[in-house]
mmCIF file of C-alpha atoms (C1' of nucleotides) and ligand atoms in Angstrom:
data_model
loop_
_atom_site.group_PDB
_atom_site.id
_atom_site.type_symbol
_atom_site.label_atom_id
_atom_site.label_comp_id
_atom_site.label_asym_id
_atom_site.label_seq_id
_atom_site.Cartn_x
_atom_site.Cartn_y
_atom_site.Cartn_z
ATOM 1 C CA UNK A 17 0.941 -17.170 -33.068
ATOM 2 C CA UNK A 18 1.883 -18.666 -29.710
ATOM 3 C CA UNK A 19 1.356 -16.592 -26.582
ATOM 4 C CA UNK A 20 5.020 -16.086 -25.752
ATOM 5 C CA UNK A 21 5.761 -14.688 -29.168
ATOM 6 C CA UNK A 22 2.759 -12.404 -29.218
ATOM 7 C CA UNK A 23 3.777 -10.988 -25.840
ATOM 8 C CA UNK A 24 7.283 -10.562 -26.959
ATOM 9 C CA UNK A 25 6.118 -8.335 -29.764
ATOM 10 C CA UNK A 26 3.689 -6.369 -27.597
ATOM 11 C CA UNK A 27 6.367 -6.032 -24.971
ATOM 12 C CA UNK A 28 9.052 -4.846 -27.307
ATOM 13 C CA UNK A 29 6.953 -1.856 -28.184
ATOM 14 C CA UNK A 30 7.879 -0.698 -24.670
ATOM 15 C CA UNK A 31 11.403 -1.994 -24.125
ATOM 16 C CA UNK A 32 14.156 -2.969 -26.467
ATOM 17 C CA UNK A 33 15.344 -6.354 -25.246
ATOM 18 C CA UNK A 34 13.617 -9.649 -24.643
ATOM 19 C CA UNK A 35 15.249 -11.355 -21.680
ATOM 20 C CA UNK A 36 14.830 -14.485 -19.617
ATOM 21 C CA UNK A 37 13.571 -12.700 -16.479
ATOM 22 C CA UNK A 38 11.000 -10.815 -18.510
ATOM 23 C CA UNK A 39 9.836 -13.987 -20.155
ATOM 24 C CA UNK A 40 9.479 -16.059 -16.995
ATOM 25 C CA UNK A 41 7.743 -13.311 -15.009
ATOM 26 C CA UNK A 42 5.259 -12.618 -17.773
ATOM 27 C CA UNK A 43 4.764 -16.321 -18.257
ATOM 28 C CA UNK A 44 4.128 -16.995 -14.580
ATOM 29 C CA UNK A 45 1.573 -14.229 -14.216
ATOM 30 C CA UNK A 46 -0.222 -15.149 -17.397
ATOM 31 C CA UNK A 47 -0.684 -18.731 -16.227
ATOM 32 C CA UNK A 48 -2.002 -18.107 -12.744
ATOM 33 C CA UNK A 49 -5.327 -16.713 -11.652
ATOM 34 C CA UNK A 50 -3.837 -15.766 -8.283
ATOM 35 C CA UNK A 51 -3.165 -12.250 -7.114
ATOM 36 C CA UNK A 52 0.464 -12.664 -6.170
ATOM 37 C CA UNK A 53 2.764 -10.638 -3.954
ATOM 38 C CA UNK A 54 6.362 -9.932 -4.985
ATOM 39 C CA UNK A 55 7.546 -12.411 -2.372
ATOM 40 C CA UNK A 56 5.325 -15.095 -3.841
ATOM 41 C CA UNK A 57 6.385 -14.319 -7.386
ATOM 42 C CA UNK A 58 10.056 -14.363 -6.449
ATOM 43 C CA UNK A 59 9.725 -17.631 -4.512
ATOM 44 C CA UNK A 60 7.894 -19.267 -7.372
ATOM 45 C CA UNK A 61 10.436 -18.190 -9.990
ATOM 46 C CA UNK A 62 13.393 -19.053 -7.812
ATOM 47 C CA UNK A 63 12.596 -22.758 -8.067
ATOM 48 C CA UNK A 64 12.954 -22.857 -11.837
ATOM 49 C CA UNK A 65 15.429 -20.017 -12.196
ATOM 50 C CA UNK A 66 17.564 -19.668 -9.058
ATOM 51 C CA UNK A 67 19.725 -16.965 -10.581
ATOM 52 C CA UNK A 68 16.942 -14.417 -10.726
ATOM 53 C CA UNK A 69 17.328 -11.265 -8.667
ATOM 54 C CA UNK A 70 14.651 -9.726 -6.467
ATOM 55 C CA UNK A 71 15.524 -6.329 -7.885
ATOM 56 C CA UNK A 72 14.761 -7.515 -11.371
ATOM 57 C CA UNK A 73 11.417 -8.874 -10.259
ATOM 58 C CA UNK A 74 10.497 -5.453 -8.893
ATOM 59 C CA UNK A 75 11.759 -3.693 -11.992
ATOM 60 C CA UNK A 76 9.999 -6.021 -14.372
ATOM 61 C CA UNK A 77 6.713 -5.825 -12.526
ATOM 62 C CA UNK A 78 6.939 -2.069 -12.696
ATOM 63 C CA UNK A 79 7.590 -2.285 -16.395
ATOM 64 C CA UNK A 80 4.679 -4.631 -16.950
ATOM 65 C CA UNK A 81 2.359 -2.302 -15.055
ATOM 66 C CA UNK A 82 3.460 0.671 -17.153
ATOM 67 C CA UNK A 83 3.126 -1.353 -20.340
ATOM 68 C CA UNK A 84 -0.390 -2.350 -19.364
ATOM 69 C CA UNK A 85 0.197 -6.090 -19.072
ATOM 70 C CA UNK A 86 -0.641 -6.393 -15.402
ATOM 71 C CA UNK A 87 -2.493 -4.644 -12.601
ATOM 72 C CA UNK A 88 -0.959 -3.664 -9.300
ATOM 73 C CA UNK A 89 -2.926 -2.988 -6.136
ATOM 74 C CA UNK A 90 -2.044 -2.435 -2.500
ATOM 75 C CA UNK A 91 -2.997 -5.464 -0.493
ATOM 76 C CA UNK A 92 -3.748 -3.771 2.807
ATOM 77 C CA UNK A 93 -0.905 -5.572 4.555
ATOM 78 C CA UNK A 94 1.797 -3.286 3.270
ATOM 79 C CA UNK A 95 2.612 -5.162 0.107
ATOM 80 C CA UNK A 96 1.367 -4.878 -3.422
ATOM 81 C CA UNK A 97 -0.234 -7.666 -5.363
ATOM 82 C CA UNK A 98 -0.194 -8.226 -9.089
ATOM 83 C CA UNK A 99 -2.535 -9.860 -11.550
ATOM 84 C CA UNK A 100 -2.329 -10.465 -15.253
ATOM 85 C CA UNK A 101 -4.579 -8.121 -17.151
ATOM 86 C CA UNK A 102 -6.495 -9.824 -19.886
ATOM 87 C CA UNK A 103 -6.838 -7.804 -23.028
ATOM 88 C CA UNK A 104 -10.297 -9.236 -23.555
ATOM 89 C CA UNK A 105 -12.849 -6.632 -22.429
ATOM 90 C CA UNK A 106 -15.070 -9.513 -21.364
ATOM 91 C CA UNK A 107 -12.825 -10.410 -18.491
ATOM 92 C CA UNK A 108 -13.155 -7.195 -16.573
ATOM 93 C CA UNK A 109 -13.869 -8.091 -12.978
ATOM 94 C CA UNK A 110 -14.069 -6.793 -9.445
ATOM 95 C CA UNK A 111 -12.740 -8.139 -6.164
ATOM 96 C CA UNK A 112 -13.885 -9.820 -2.997
ATOM 97 C CA UNK A 113 -11.088 -9.360 -0.442
ATOM 98 C CA UNK A 114 -10.595 -11.299 2.788
ATOM 99 C CA UNK A 115 -9.323 -8.925 5.466
ATOM 100 C CA UNK A 116 -7.819 -11.786 7.440
ATOM 101 C CA UNK A 117 -5.907 -14.034 5.021
ATOM 102 C CA UNK A 118 -5.776 -11.415 2.204
ATOM 103 C CA UNK A 119 -7.158 -13.847 -0.322
ATOM 104 C CA UNK A 120 -8.700 -12.149 -3.334
ATOM 105 C CA UNK A 121 -11.631 -13.633 -5.221
ATOM 106 C CA UNK A 122 -12.516 -12.373 -8.671
ATOM 107 C CA UNK A 123 -16.137 -11.901 -9.559
ATOM 108 C CA UNK A 124 -17.917 -10.639 -12.598
ATOM 109 C CA UNK A 125 -21.530 -11.037 -11.536
ATOM 110 C CA UNK A 126 -23.586 -7.950 -12.187
ATOM 111 C CA UNK A 127 -20.744 -6.379 -14.046
ATOM 112 C CA UNK A 128 -23.108 -5.346 -16.835
ATOM 113 C CA UNK A 129 -25.533 -3.676 -14.487
ATOM 114 C CA UNK A 130 -22.688 -2.233 -12.446
ATOM 115 C CA UNK A 131 -20.854 -0.989 -15.479
ATOM 116 C CA UNK A 132 -23.853 0.878 -16.720
ATOM 117 C CA UNK A 133 -24.137 2.709 -13.429
ATOM 118 C CA UNK A 134 -20.378 3.117 -13.253
ATOM 119 C CA UNK A 135 -20.263 4.668 -16.683
ATOM 120 C CA UNK A 136 -23.051 7.080 -15.865
ATOM 121 C CA UNK A 137 -21.354 7.988 -12.598
ATOM 122 C CA UNK A 138 -18.047 8.526 -14.336
ATOM 123 C CA UNK A 139 -19.564 11.029 -16.742
ATOM 124 C CA UNK A 140 -21.245 13.069 -14.038
ATOM 125 C CA UNK A 141 -18.206 13.044 -11.791
ATOM 126 C CA UNK A 142 -15.902 14.007 -14.623
ATOM 127 C CA UNK A 143 -18.041 17.019 -15.412
ATOM 128 C CA UNK A 144 -18.762 18.006 -11.828
ATOM 129 C CA UNK A 145 -15.176 17.868 -10.591
ATOM 130 C CA UNK A 146 -13.327 18.506 -13.840
ATOM 131 C CA UNK A 147 -11.770 15.113 -13.352
ATOM 132 C CA UNK A 148 -10.381 12.921 -16.102
ATOM 133 C CA UNK A 149 -11.605 9.467 -15.077
ATOM 134 C CA UNK A 150 -9.306 6.689 -16.216
ATOM 135 C CA UNK A 151 -10.737 3.685 -14.392
ATOM 136 C CA UNK A 152 -12.287 2.340 -11.258
ATOM 137 C CA UNK A 153 -11.707 -0.066 -8.409
ATOM 138 C CA UNK A 154 -14.631 -1.810 -6.826
ATOM 139 C CA UNK A 155 -14.109 -4.264 -4.023
ATOM 140 C CA UNK A 156 -16.077 -5.860 -1.272
ATOM 141 C CA UNK A 157 -14.171 -6.795 1.832
ATOM 142 C CA UNK A 158 -14.953 -9.200 4.619
ATOM 143 C CA UNK A 159 -14.160 -12.730 5.714
ATOM 144 C CA UNK A 160 -13.713 -15.642 3.359
ATOM 145 C CA UNK A 161 -15.128 -19.103 3.873
ATOM 146 C CA UNK A 162 -12.075 -20.306 5.815
ATOM 147 C CA UNK A 163 -11.619 -17.176 7.940
ATOM 148 C CA UNK A 164 -15.134 -16.359 9.088
ATOM 149 C CA UNK B 1 -22.905 17.653 25.006
ATOM 150 C CA UNK B 2 -19.836 19.090 23.263
ATOM 151 C CA UNK B 3 -18.032 16.986 20.679
ATOM 152 C CA UNK B 4 -14.870 16.431 22.694
ATOM 153 C CA UNK B 5 -16.781 15.090 25.641
ATOM 154 C CA UNK B 6 -18.956 12.809 23.555
ATOM 155 C CA UNK B 7 -15.868 11.355 21.894
ATOM 156 C CA UNK B 8 -14.207 10.920 25.196
ATOM 157 C CA UNK B 9 -17.048 8.730 26.307
ATOM 158 C CA UNK B 10 -17.237 6.754 23.089
ATOM 159 C CA UNK B 11 -13.480 6.399 23.134
ATOM 160 C CA UNK B 12 -13.250 5.204 26.707
ATOM 161 C CA UNK B 13 -15.385 2.228 25.830
ATOM 162 C CA UNK B 14 -12.237 1.053 24.019
ATOM 163 C CA UNK B 15 -9.346 2.296 26.163
ATOM 164 C CA UNK B 16 -9.029 3.350 29.747
ATOM 165 C CA UNK B 17 -7.281 6.703 29.665
ATOM 166 C CA UNK B 18 -8.092 9.986 28.007
ATOM 167 C CA UNK B 19 -4.825 11.673 27.042
ATOM 168 C CA UNK B 20 -3.643 14.784 25.265
ATOM 169 C CA UNK B 21 -2.334 12.961 22.153
ATOM 170 C CA UNK B 22 -5.598 11.105 21.784
ATOM 171 C CA UNK B 23 -7.558 14.280 22.110
ATOM 172 C CA UNK B 24 -5.574 16.339 19.618
ATOM 173 C CA UNK B 25 -5.417 13.591 17.000
ATOM 174 C CA UNK B 26 -9.136 12.927 17.197
ATOM 175 C CA UNK B 27 -9.796 16.641 17.177
ATOM 176 C CA UNK B 28 -7.632 17.276 14.117
ATOM 177 C CA UNK B 29 -9.216 14.520 12.072
ATOM 178 C CA UNK B 30 -12.734 15.499 13.050
ATOM 179 C CA UNK B 31 -12.185 19.051 11.904
ATOM 180 C CA UNK B 32 -10.657 18.409 8.505
ATOM 181 C CA UNK B 33 -12.246 17.026 5.382
ATOM 182 C CA UNK B 34 -8.826 16.045 4.048
ATOM 183 C CA UNK B 35 -7.574 12.518 3.712
ATOM 184 C CA UNK B 36 -4.330 12.886 5.605
ATOM 185 C CA UNK B 37 -1.168 10.808 5.669
ATOM 186 C CA UNK B 38 0.661 10.092 8.939
ATOM 187 C CA UNK B 39 3.363 12.523 7.911
ATOM 188 C CA UNK B 40 0.791 15.251 7.371
ATOM 189 C CA UNK B 41 -0.981 14.513 10.633
ATOM 190 C CA UNK B 42 2.270 14.531 12.565
ATOM 191 C CA UNK B 43 3.442 17.770 10.977
ATOM 192 C CA UNK B 44 0.151 19.447 11.678
ATOM 193 C CA UNK B 45 0.088 18.392 15.319
ATOM 194 C CA UNK B 46 3.724 19.222 15.879
ATOM 195 C CA UNK B 47 3.020 22.941 15.479
ATOM 196 C CA UNK B 48 0.606 23.067 18.373
ATOM 197 C CA UNK B 49 2.065 20.232 20.402
ATOM 198 C CA UNK B 50 5.792 19.820 19.683
ATOM 199 C CA UNK B 51 6.208 17.153 22.316
ATOM 200 C CA UNK B 52 4.130 14.597 20.463
ATOM 201 C CA UNK B 53 5.825 11.431 19.270
ATOM 202 C CA UNK B 54 5.457 9.880 15.849
ATOM 203 C CA UNK B 55 5.034 6.496 17.488
ATOM 204 C CA UNK B 56 2.040 7.730 19.408
ATOM 205 C CA UNK B 57 0.484 9.076 16.247
ATOM 206 C CA UNK B 58 0.780 5.638 14.646
ATOM 207 C CA UNK B 59 -0.532 3.911 17.743
ATOM 208 C CA UNK B 60 -3.442 6.279 18.186
ATOM 209 C CA UNK B 61 -4.464 6.072 14.538
ATOM 210 C CA UNK B 62 -4.467 2.315 14.863
ATOM 211 C CA UNK B 63 -6.622 2.578 17.931
ATOM 212 C CA UNK B 64 -9.045 4.941 16.234
ATOM 213 C CA UNK B 65 -9.360 2.610 13.272
ATOM 214 C CA UNK B 66 -10.099 -0.348 15.558
ATOM 215 C CA UNK B 67 -12.567 1.709 17.564
ATOM 216 C CA UNK B 68 -14.359 2.709 14.380
ATOM 217 C CA UNK B 69 -13.692 6.446 14.579
ATOM 218 C CA UNK B 70 -11.694 6.715 11.395
ATOM 219 C CA UNK B 71 -11.044 4.943 8.102
ATOM 220 C CA UNK B 72 -7.633 3.915 6.853
ATOM 221 C CA UNK B 73 -6.813 3.229 3.225
ATOM 222 C CA UNK B 74 -3.629 2.654 1.252
ATOM 223 C CA UNK B 75 -2.876 5.648 -0.873
ATOM 224 C CA UNK B 76 -1.082 3.940 -3.729
ATOM 225 C CA UNK B 77 2.190 5.727 -2.973
ATOM 226 C CA UNK B 78 3.192 3.430 -0.137
ATOM 227 C CA UNK B 79 1.560 5.339 2.685
ATOM 228 C CA UNK B 80 -1.824 5.075 4.313
ATOM 229 C CA UNK B 81 -4.315 7.879 4.548
ATOM 230 C CA UNK B 82 -6.904 8.491 7.220
ATOM 231 C CA UNK B 83 -10.278 10.158 7.312
ATOM 232 C CA UNK B 84 -12.746 10.804 10.065
ATOM 233 C CA UNK B 85 -15.705 8.475 9.843
ATOM 234 C CA UNK B 86 -18.962 10.225 10.418
ATOM 235 C CA UNK B 87 -21.424 8.247 12.441
ATOM 236 C CA UNK B 88 -24.242 9.644 10.349
ATOM 237 C CA UNK B 89 -25.264 7.012 7.815
ATOM 238 C CA UNK B 90 -26.077 9.841 5.425
ATOM 239 C CA UNK B 91 -22.468 10.751 4.969
ATOM 240 C CA UNK B 92 -21.338 7.512 3.423
ATOM 241 C CA UNK B 93 -19.299 8.384 0.363
ATOM 242 C CA UNK B 94 -16.965 7.081 -2.277
ATOM 243 C CA UNK B 95 -13.728 8.431 -3.709
ATOM 244 C CA UNK B 96 -12.290 10.071 -6.744
ATOM 245 C CA UNK B 97 -8.510 9.595 -6.603
ATOM 246 C CA UNK B 98 -5.883 11.531 -8.561
ATOM 247 C CA UNK B 99 -3.122 9.152 -9.586
ATOM 248 C CA UNK B 100 -0.659 12.006 -9.928
ATOM 249 C CA UNK B 101 -0.970 14.239 -6.860
ATOM 250 C CA UNK B 102 -2.868 11.628 -4.778
ATOM 251 C CA UNK B 103 -5.604 14.073 -3.934
ATOM 252 C CA UNK B 104 -8.834 12.397 -2.871
ATOM 253 C CA UNK B 105 -12.229 13.898 -3.579
ATOM 254 C CA UNK B 106 -15.300 12.655 -1.759
ATOM 255 C CA UNK B 107 -18.496 12.198 -3.681
ATOM 256 C CA UNK B 108 -21.911 10.957 -2.764
ATOM 257 C CA UNK B 109 -23.738 11.332 -6.055
ATOM 258 C CA UNK B 110 -25.716 8.245 -6.959
ATOM 259 C CA UNK B 111 -25.016 6.721 -3.619
ATOM 260 C CA UNK B 112 -28.643 5.679 -3.238
ATOM 261 C CA UNK B 113 -28.746 4.011 -6.593
ATOM 262 C CA UNK B 114 -25.314 2.555 -6.085
ATOM 263 C CA UNK B 115 -26.104 1.305 -2.636
ATOM 264 C CA UNK B 116 -29.136 -0.562 -3.852
ATOM 265 C CA UNK B 117 -27.052 -2.379 -6.429
ATOM 266 C CA UNK B 118 -24.225 -2.813 -3.959
ATOM 267 C CA UNK B 119 -26.523 -4.372 -1.414
ATOM 268 C CA UNK B 120 -27.968 -6.775 -3.961
ATOM 269 C CA UNK B 121 -24.480 -7.694 -5.129
ATOM 270 C CA UNK B 122 -23.313 -8.239 -1.571
ATOM 271 C CA UNK B 123 -26.071 -10.731 -0.927
ATOM 272 C CA UNK B 124 -25.419 -12.760 -4.036
ATOM 273 C CA UNK B 125 -21.664 -12.752 -3.538
ATOM 274 C CA UNK B 126 -22.009 -13.739 0.099
ATOM 275 C CA UNK B 127 -24.116 -16.729 -0.848
ATOM 276 C CA UNK B 128 -22.117 -17.716 -3.910
ATOM 277 C CA UNK B 129 -18.671 -17.585 -2.303
ATOM 278 C CA UNK B 130 -19.636 -18.241 1.319
ATOM 279 C CA UNK B 131 -18.176 -14.855 2.051
ATOM 280 C CA UNK B 132 -19.100 -12.660 4.994
ATOM 281 C CA UNK B 133 -19.225 -9.194 3.424
ATOM 282 C CA UNK B 134 -18.363 -6.428 5.864
ATOM 283 C CA UNK B 135 -18.102 -3.434 3.577
ATOM 284 C CA UNK B 136 -17.003 -2.065 0.234
ATOM 285 C CA UNK B 137 -14.593 0.325 -1.366
ATOM 286 C CA UNK B 138 -15.556 2.071 -4.557
ATOM 287 C CA UNK B 139 -13.216 4.519 -6.179
ATOM 288 C CA UNK B 140 -12.674 6.122 -9.517
ATOM 289 C CA UNK B 141 -9.141 7.047 -10.386
ATOM 290 C CA UNK B 142 -7.725 9.436 -12.914
ATOM 291 C CA UNK B 143 -6.373 12.957 -13.149
ATOM 292 C CA UNK B 144 -7.671 15.878 -11.156
ATOM 293 C CA UNK B 145 -8.299 19.351 -12.510
ATOM 294 C CA UNK B 146 -4.770 20.534 -11.745
ATOM 295 C CA UNK B 147 -2.979 17.430 -12.952
ATOM 296 C CA UNK B 148 -4.671 16.624 -16.231
ATOM 297 C "C1'" DT C 5 -1.812 12.227 47.919
ATOM 298 C "C1'" DT C 6 -0.604 7.913 46.737
ATOM 299 C "C1'" DA C 7 -0.074 3.781 44.089
ATOM 300 C "C1'" DC C 8 -0.934 1.337 40.182
ATOM 301 C "C1'" DT C 9 -0.131 0.785 35.588
ATOM 302 C "C1'" DA C 10 -1.645 2.490 30.885
ATOM 303 C "C1'" DA C 11 0.315 5.475 27.779
ATOM 304 C "C1'" DT C 12 4.088 7.966 25.914
ATOM 305 C "C1'" DG C 13 8.182 8.901 23.128
ATOM 306 C "C1'" DA C 14 13.117 8.189 21.972
ATOM 307 C "C1'" DA C 15 15.670 4.804 20.079
ATOM 308 C "C1'" DT C 16 15.953 0.845 17.428
ATOM 309 C "C1'" DA C 17 14.267 -2.786 14.466
ATOM 310 C "C1'" DT C 18 11.619 -4.502 10.576
ATOM 311 C "C1'" DG C 19 10.141 -5.219 5.993
ATOM 312 C "C1'" DG C 20 8.809 -3.740 1.441
ATOM 313 C "C1'" DT C 21 10.654 -1.178 -2.174
ATOM 314 C "C1'" DT C 22 14.205 1.631 -4.675
ATOM 315 C "C1'" DA C 23 18.930 3.328 -6.100
ATOM 316 C "C1'" DT C 24 23.751 2.370 -7.242
ATOM 317 C "C1'" DC C 25 27.059 0.356 -9.952
ATOM 318 C "C1'" DA C 26 30.084 -3.204 -11.690
ATOM 319 C "C1'" DT C 27 29.113 -7.121 -14.610
ATOM 320 C "C1'" DT C 28 26.509 -9.667 -18.089
ATOM 321 C "C1'" DA C 29 23.731 -10.634 -22.080
ATOM 322 C "C1'" DT C 30 20.911 -9.001 -26.056
ATOM 323 C "C1'" DC C 31 20.905 -7.794 -30.673
ATOM 324 C "C1'" DA C 32 21.985 -4.757 -34.685
ATOM 325 C "C1'" DT C 33 25.842 -4.494 -37.460
ATOM 326 C "C1'" DT C 34 29.570 -6.375 -39.636
ATOM 327 C "C1'" DA D 29 29.676 -16.277 -36.555
ATOM 328 C "C1'" DA D 30 32.165 -12.436 -34.274
ATOM 329 C "C1'" DT D 31 32.003 -7.676 -32.661
ATOM 330 C "C1'" DG D 32 30.611 -3.813 -30.077
ATOM 331 C "C1'" DA D 33 27.316 -0.589 -28.081
ATOM 332 C "C1'" DT D 34 24.509 -0.442 -24.345
ATOM 333 C "C1'" DA D 35 20.191 -2.247 -22.141
ATOM 334 C "C1'" DA D 36 19.392 -5.234 -18.510
ATOM 335 C "C1'" DT D 37 20.765 -7.762 -14.564
ATOM 336 C "C1'" DG D 38 21.723 -8.748 -9.701
ATOM 337 C "C1'" DA D 39 24.395 -8.035 -5.332
ATOM 338 C "C1'" DT D 40 24.580 -4.598 -2.121
ATOM 339 C "C1'" DA D 41 23.219 -0.788 0.279
ATOM 340 C "C1'" DA D 42 19.939 2.878 0.968
ATOM 341 C "C1'" DC D 43 15.332 4.441 1.794
ATOM 342 C "C1'" DC D 44 11.016 5.056 4.014
ATOM 343 C "C1'" DA D 45 6.725 3.711 6.306
ATOM 344 C "C1'" DT D 46 5.536 1.280 10.126
ATOM 345 C "C1'" DA D 47 6.321 -1.781 14.355
ATOM 346 C "C1'" DT D 48 8.697 -2.985 18.647
ATOM 347 C "C1'" DT D 49 11.309 -2.130 22.933
ATOM 348 C "C1'" DC D 50 11.791 -0.105 27.176
ATOM 349 C "C1'" DA D 51 12.641 3.474 30.535
ATOM 350 C "C1'" DT D 52 9.888 7.429 31.874
ATOM 351 C "C1'" DT D 53 5.587 10.002 32.442
ATOM 352 C "C1'" DA D 54 1.010 10.857 33.572
ATOM 353 C "C1'" DG D 55 -4.221 9.467 34.122
ATOM 354 C "C1'" DT D 56 -7.225 7.670 37.435
ATOM 355 C "C1'" DA D 57 -9.220 4.984 41.226
ATOM 356 C "C1'" DA D 58 -8.668 4.682 45.944
HETATM 357 MN MN1 MN E 211 -8.486 -10.048 -9.963
HETATM 358 MN MN1 MN E 212 -13.372 10.337 1.986
HETATM 359 ZN ZN1 ZN E 213 -9.588 -15.433 4.466
HETATM 360 ZN ZN1 ZN E 214 -3.994 15.674 -9.069
#
DNA sequence: TTACTAATGAATATGGTTATCATTATCATT
DNA sequence: AATGATAATGATAACCATATTCATTAGTAA
């Protein structure tokens, strides 16, 4: 089953209609490893599909976040960035964030060791603060190769 | 040496004049354990000091971040939140964030164990990606006692 | 005190995101 | 294939957090 079609089915569990904007946005994010801003996503789509509306980009991204297809995170410069969320558990990763150019580097080194500690921490914290832990964000920030 | 005076000295290494807005903002943040938004800070100050301007609150918070007195972090709801940064190394902590009411809980359990791993990870990542690591953010998100 | 000018705050601008609403396009039904 | 109900779109305007402008105020060295 080709990717598009598989997504279409997964997606239609959440919304009723499969549309061109939804297809091209999902397609773009699934093909890139970048952590794109709305501006970047819109600019990229506009080339191939000049009719697309900025509003729809926002709405669709929101939808995709709620449906669990993508992650959203504040970029520190006032905008959000989005990344395709792989459904493979293997591809869980954390971030290295440049505070100057806002570039985000994925890494998965030590994830096993980290995850063990993270899991343990989650359990204790959940009990101690009566908190229902749903996930975590771990990032290192600093200056990337170009910016330092 | 009382707190105010000590801050005044530390602060004046960064700016030339000690003013009422700077004093009350620094004082407020140093006394609370909350992670306050600008709106909350402004509202709180306005009671005691109705003349204060929102612009000055923004400017002063910016100054305090640059001077290393406070931390700023995006709250996930489009606003930033601020917390007083203790100069005691001991009080380094991470966050438990409620995705519903945006409450932030500090925790420092496992920080020693975490920090060891974190430090090791920092070194490897720095080498591997030619990245100058300046710090880290670790947070667990989920639902707090009231919201779950 | 005075003079210099950093800092303030009211007003305005900016920029990312959201709401409104008339129009369009999807898709189940025929 | 054509129809019709309505979900989705996109242009426009609103919203809201934050930044900028600039005339006025106030901290500080002299
Ligand atoms: Mn990533
Ligand atoms: Mn904190
Ligand atoms: Zn960079
Ligand atoms: Zn909560």
